[in-house]
Short mmCIF file of C-alpha atoms in Angstrom, two decimals:
data_model
loop_
_atom_site.label_atom_id
_atom_site.label_comp_id
_atom_site.label_asym_id
_atom_site.label_seq_id
_atom_site.Cartn_x
_atom_site.Cartn_y
_atom_site.Cartn_z
CA UNK A 1 0.00 0.00 0.00
CA UNK A 2 1.01 3.59 -0.39
CA UNK A 3 1.27 5.98 2.50
CA UNK A 4 -2.37 6.89 1.92
CA UNK A 5 -5.40 4.81 2.88
CA UNK A 6 -7.45 6.23 0.03
CA UNK A 7 -9.45 3.80 -2.10
CA UNK A 8 -10.17 4.00 -5.81
CA UNK A 9 -13.66 5.20 -4.89
CA UNK A 10 -12.36 7.99 -2.65
CA UNK A 11 -9.95 9.16 -5.36
CA UNK A 12 -12.79 9.20 -7.89
CA UNK A 13 -15.07 11.10 -5.50
CA UNK A 14 -12.39 13.73 -4.86
CA UNK A 15 -11.86 14.20 -8.58
CA UNK A 16 -15.60 14.42 -9.21
CA UNK A 17 -16.01 17.08 -6.51
CA UNK A 18 -13.17 19.10 -7.98
CA UNK A 19 -14.75 18.96 -11.43
CA UNK A 20 -18.16 19.92 -10.03
CA UNK A 21 -16.66 23.04 -8.46
CA UNK A 22 -15.11 24.00 -11.79
CA UNK A 23 -18.42 23.50 -13.58
CA UNK A 24 -20.23 25.63 -11.01
CA UNK A 25 -17.70 28.38 -11.70
CA UNK A 26 -18.48 28.45 -15.42
CA UNK A 27 -22.19 27.80 -15.05
CA UNK A 28 -22.27 24.74 -17.29
CA UNK A 29 -23.96 22.44 -14.75
CA UNK A 30 -22.69 19.37 -16.58
CA UNK A 31 -23.46 16.05 -14.90
CA UNK A 32 -21.62 13.70 -17.24
CA UNK A 33 -17.98 12.70 -17.26
CA UNK A 34 -15.70 10.24 -19.01
CA UNK A 35 -13.09 7.95 -17.49
CA UNK A 36 -10.61 6.21 -19.79
CA UNK A 37 -8.71 3.21 -18.40
CA UNK A 38 -5.52 2.14 -20.15
CA UNK A 39 -2.50 0.17 -19.00
CA UNK A 40 -0.66 -3.12 -18.80
CA UNK A 41 -2.26 -6.34 -19.98
CA UNK A 42 -3.91 -8.29 -17.16
CA UNK A 43 -3.20 -5.48 -14.70
CA UNK A 44 -6.71 -5.54 -13.25
CA UNK A 45 -8.38 -2.69 -15.15
CA UNK A 46 -11.68 -4.53 -15.47
CA UNK A 47 -11.65 -5.48 -11.78
CA UNK A 48 -11.14 -1.83 -10.81
CA UNK A 49 -14.04 -0.77 -13.03
CA UNK A 50 -16.35 -3.41 -11.59
CA UNK A 51 -15.50 -2.31 -8.05
CA UNK A 52 -15.99 1.31 -9.04
CA UNK A 53 -19.46 0.44 -10.32
CA UNK A 54 -20.12 -1.84 -7.33
CA UNK A 55 -20.89 -4.78 -9.58
CA UNK A 56 -20.47 -8.27 -8.16
CA UNK A 57 -19.44 -10.21 -11.25
CA UNK A 58 -16.28 -11.96 -12.43
CA UNK A 59 -14.07 -9.88 -14.78
CA UNK A 60 -13.79 -10.94 -18.42
CA UNK A 61 -10.87 -10.38 -20.81
CA UNK A 62 -11.12 -7.01 -22.56
CA UNK A 63 -11.33 -7.16 -26.34
CA UNK A 64 -9.97 -4.02 -28.01
CA UNK A 65 -11.95 -1.02 -26.64
CA UNK A 66 -14.95 -1.61 -24.39
CA UNK A 67 -17.54 0.80 -23.04
CA UNK A 68 -19.81 0.81 -20.03
CA UNK A 69 -21.40 3.46 -17.85
CA UNK A 70 -22.60 4.09 -14.33
CA UNK A 71 -25.13 6.39 -12.67
CA UNK A 72 -24.91 7.62 -9.11
CA UNK A 73 -26.83 10.18 -7.08
CA UNK A 74 -25.14 12.14 -4.33
CA UNK A 75 -26.37 10.94 -0.96
CA UNK A 76 -28.85 13.15 0.85
CA UNK A 77 -29.72 15.20 -2.24
CA UNK A 78 -32.51 15.32 -4.81
CA UNK A 79 -30.15 16.14 -7.63
CA UNK A 80 -30.23 14.18 -10.88
CA UNK A 81 -27.87 11.24 -11.06
CA UNK A 82 -24.41 11.88 -12.44
CA UNK A 83 -23.40 9.71 -15.37
CA UNK A 84 -19.87 8.31 -15.82
CA UNK A 85 -18.98 7.04 -19.28
CA UNK A 86 -16.23 4.43 -18.77
CA UNK A 87 -13.90 3.25 -21.50
CA UNK A 88 -11.34 0.45 -21.15
CA UNK A 89 -8.56 -0.14 -23.66
CA UNK A 90 -7.27 -3.72 -23.87
CA UNK A 91 -4.06 -4.96 -25.45
CA UNK A 92 -1.62 -2.95 -23.37
CA UNK A 93 0.16 -0.56 -25.74
CA UNK A 94 -0.84 -2.28 -29.00
CA UNK A 95 -4.25 -0.68 -29.66
CA UNK A 96 -3.68 2.97 -28.75
CA UNK A 97 -5.12 4.16 -32.10
CA UNK A 98 -8.53 3.25 -30.72
CA UNK A 99 -8.20 6.07 -28.19
CA UNK A 100 -9.44 8.48 -30.86
CA UNK A 101 -12.97 7.32 -30.00
CA UNK A 102 -13.13 8.17 -26.27
CA UNK A 103 -10.75 11.16 -26.44
CA UNK A 104 -12.08 13.94 -28.67
CA UNK A 105 -13.24 17.55 -28.52
CA UNK A 106 -16.68 16.50 -27.23
CA UNK A 107 -15.38 14.47 -24.28
CA UNK A 108 -12.09 16.14 -23.40
CA UNK A 109 -13.58 18.76 -21.07
CA UNK A 110 -14.87 16.20 -18.56
CA UNK A 111 -12.34 13.42 -19.20
CA UNK A 112 -10.17 11.72 -16.60
CA UNK A 113 -7.51 9.19 -17.58
CA UNK A 114 -6.35 6.28 -15.42
CA UNK A 115 -3.17 4.40 -16.31
CA UNK A 116 -3.09 1.00 -14.60
CA UNK A 117 0.34 -0.64 -14.29
CA UNK A 118 1.15 -4.24 -13.35
CA UNK A 119 3.92 -3.91 -10.73
CA UNK A 120 4.56 -7.67 -10.79
CA UNK A 121 6.25 -7.16 -14.20
CA UNK A 122 8.81 -4.45 -13.44
CA UNK A 123 10.74 -5.06 -16.67
CA UNK A 124 7.75 -3.81 -18.69
CA UNK A 125 6.82 -0.83 -16.52
CA UNK A 126 8.93 1.92 -18.09
CA UNK A 127 8.10 1.09 -21.70
CA UNK A 128 4.38 0.72 -20.96
CA UNK A 129 4.15 4.00 -19.04
CA UNK A 130 6.26 5.99 -21.51
CA UNK A 131 4.37 4.66 -24.55
CA UNK A 132 0.93 5.27 -23.10
CA UNK A 133 1.73 8.77 -21.88
CA UNK A 134 3.09 9.69 -25.32
CA UNK A 135 0.05 8.35 -27.16
CA UNK A 136 -2.39 9.88 -24.68
CA UNK A 137 -0.75 13.29 -24.88
CA UNK A 138 -0.94 13.27 -28.68
CA UNK A 139 -4.68 12.59 -28.59
CA UNK A 140 -5.43 14.94 -25.72
CA UNK A 141 -3.54 17.78 -27.39
CA UNK A 142 -5.39 17.15 -30.67
CA UNK A 143 -8.74 17.16 -28.86
CA UNK A 144 -7.82 20.46 -27.16
CA UNK A 145 -6.75 21.95 -30.49
CA UNK A 146 -10.07 20.92 -32.07
CA UNK A 147 -11.94 22.36 -29.07
CA UNK A 148 -10.05 25.65 -29.42
CA UNK A 149 -11.40 26.16 -32.92
CA UNK A 150 -14.96 26.41 -31.59
CA UNK A 151 -14.47 27.30 -27.92
CA UNK A 152 -11.08 28.89 -27.32
CA UNK A 153 -12.09 30.18 -23.89
CA UNK A 154 -12.85 26.72 -22.50
CA UNK A 155 -9.70 25.21 -23.97
CA UNK A 156 -7.54 27.93 -22.42
CA UNK A 157 -9.32 27.57 -19.09
CA UNK A 158 -8.52 23.85 -19.05
CA UNK A 159 -4.84 24.56 -19.54
CA UNK A 160 -4.84 27.08 -16.70
CA UNK A 161 -6.79 24.68 -14.48
CA UNK A 162 -4.01 22.09 -14.84
CA UNK A 163 -1.69 24.52 -13.04
CA UNK A 164 -4.22 25.61 -10.44
CA UNK A 165 -3.45 22.95 -7.82
CA UNK A 166 0.31 23.60 -8.09
CA UNK A 167 0.20 27.38 -8.22
CA UNK A 168 1.71 29.85 -10.62
CA UNK A 169 4.74 30.28 -8.37
CA UNK A 170 5.50 26.56 -7.93
CA UNK A 171 9.30 26.06 -7.56
CA UNK A 172 9.30 23.29 -10.18
CA UNK A 173 7.17 25.14 -12.72
CA UNK A 174 9.91 25.32 -15.34
CA UNK A 175 10.64 21.60 -14.96
CA UNK A 176 7.07 20.31 -15.16
CA UNK A 177 5.22 19.33 -18.31
CA UNK A 178 1.71 19.02 -16.93
CA UNK A 179 -0.83 16.69 -18.48
CA UNK A 180 -3.76 18.80 -19.76
CA UNK A 181 -6.51 16.66 -18.16
CA UNK A 182 -6.78 14.83 -14.80
CA UNK A 183 -4.47 11.81 -14.80
CA UNK A 184 -4.19 9.02 -12.22
CA UNK A 185 -1.51 6.31 -12.23
CA UNK A 186 -2.57 3.13 -10.43
CA UNK A 187 0.04 0.49 -9.60
CA UNK A 188 -1.59 -2.91 -9.02
CA UNK A 189 -0.25 -6.17 -7.54
CA UNK A 190 1.94 -4.27 -5.11
CA UNK A 191 1.86 -7.27 -2.80
CA UNK A 192 3.85 -9.20 -5.40
CA UNK A 193 6.30 -6.34 -5.90
CA UNK A 194 6.95 -6.30 -2.14
CA UNK A 195 8.78 -9.63 -2.34
CA UNK A 196 11.18 -8.26 -4.97
CA UNK A 197 14.56 -6.81 -4.16
CA UNK A 198 14.25 -3.51 -2.25
CA UNK A 199 16.30 -1.66 -4.86
CA UNK A 200 13.85 -2.74 -7.58
CA UNK A 201 10.95 -1.42 -5.49
CA UNK A 202 12.68 1.87 -4.85
CA UNK A 203 13.63 2.48 -8.49
CA UNK A 204 10.15 1.63 -9.77
CA UNK A 205 8.40 3.90 -7.25
CA UNK A 206 10.77 6.78 -8.03
CA UNK A 207 10.17 6.22 -11.76
CA UNK A 208 6.40 6.28 -11.39
CA UNK A 209 6.52 9.37 -9.17
CA UNK A 210 8.77 11.11 -11.70
CA UNK A 211 6.19 10.51 -14.43
CA UNK A 212 3.12 11.06 -12.27
CA UNK A 213 4.20 13.78 -9.82
CA UNK A 214 1.65 13.24 -7.00
CA UNK A 215 -0.75 11.09 -9.05
CA UNK A 216 0.62 7.67 -8.08
CA UNK A 217 -1.41 5.17 -6.05
CA UNK A 218 -0.25 1.65 -5.20
CA UNK A 219 -2.66 -1.22 -4.54
CA UNK A 220 -2.23 -4.89 -3.76
CA UNK A 221 -4.23 -7.57 -5.52
CA UNK A 222 -6.36 -7.95 -2.39
CA UNK A 223 -7.47 -4.34 -1.89
#
């Protein structure tokens, strides 16, 4: 486990609340969002999604790009249910061209991306993370460019929002290349990684933190 006791649900709730505050600021009142799961093969992406949706069913292998959705109403309110459009990319890094479907100018404003990494295969971690981040950034930047042609104000606001939680005067500002949309890196099977050599654990965690910069969460196969 990481130093935090936060669950996938609590992370999602925090991100949703943050987005709701932003939407209240611009008066859009949007109640829909998109979550795109990518990552290592057999890393547990489907299991995470099923837990997120509170569905008690066995996970099935993901074929190419799969879609599902969930509805949830905030407790103690009479507000309409929020809708989460959930996309899962199978095949590890082989099918990234399919990301053009869930990442576009229509979805980019409310999109969150989750990269799920299998920590039990440390030799694949760097290549998987580097490849996915590169492909995701290409598609996110294209979606933002397309959005700018019809709504430059919103596109610019998204870019500024990425810096909001760090601050304009952050000491590492010149060193950071922030991802334009919310990004979470989930490391699964941490219980298996724990039996590896300590140096391997240390290097992998430092690598993931370097890429993610505060967006890393580690989970065992039992949590």
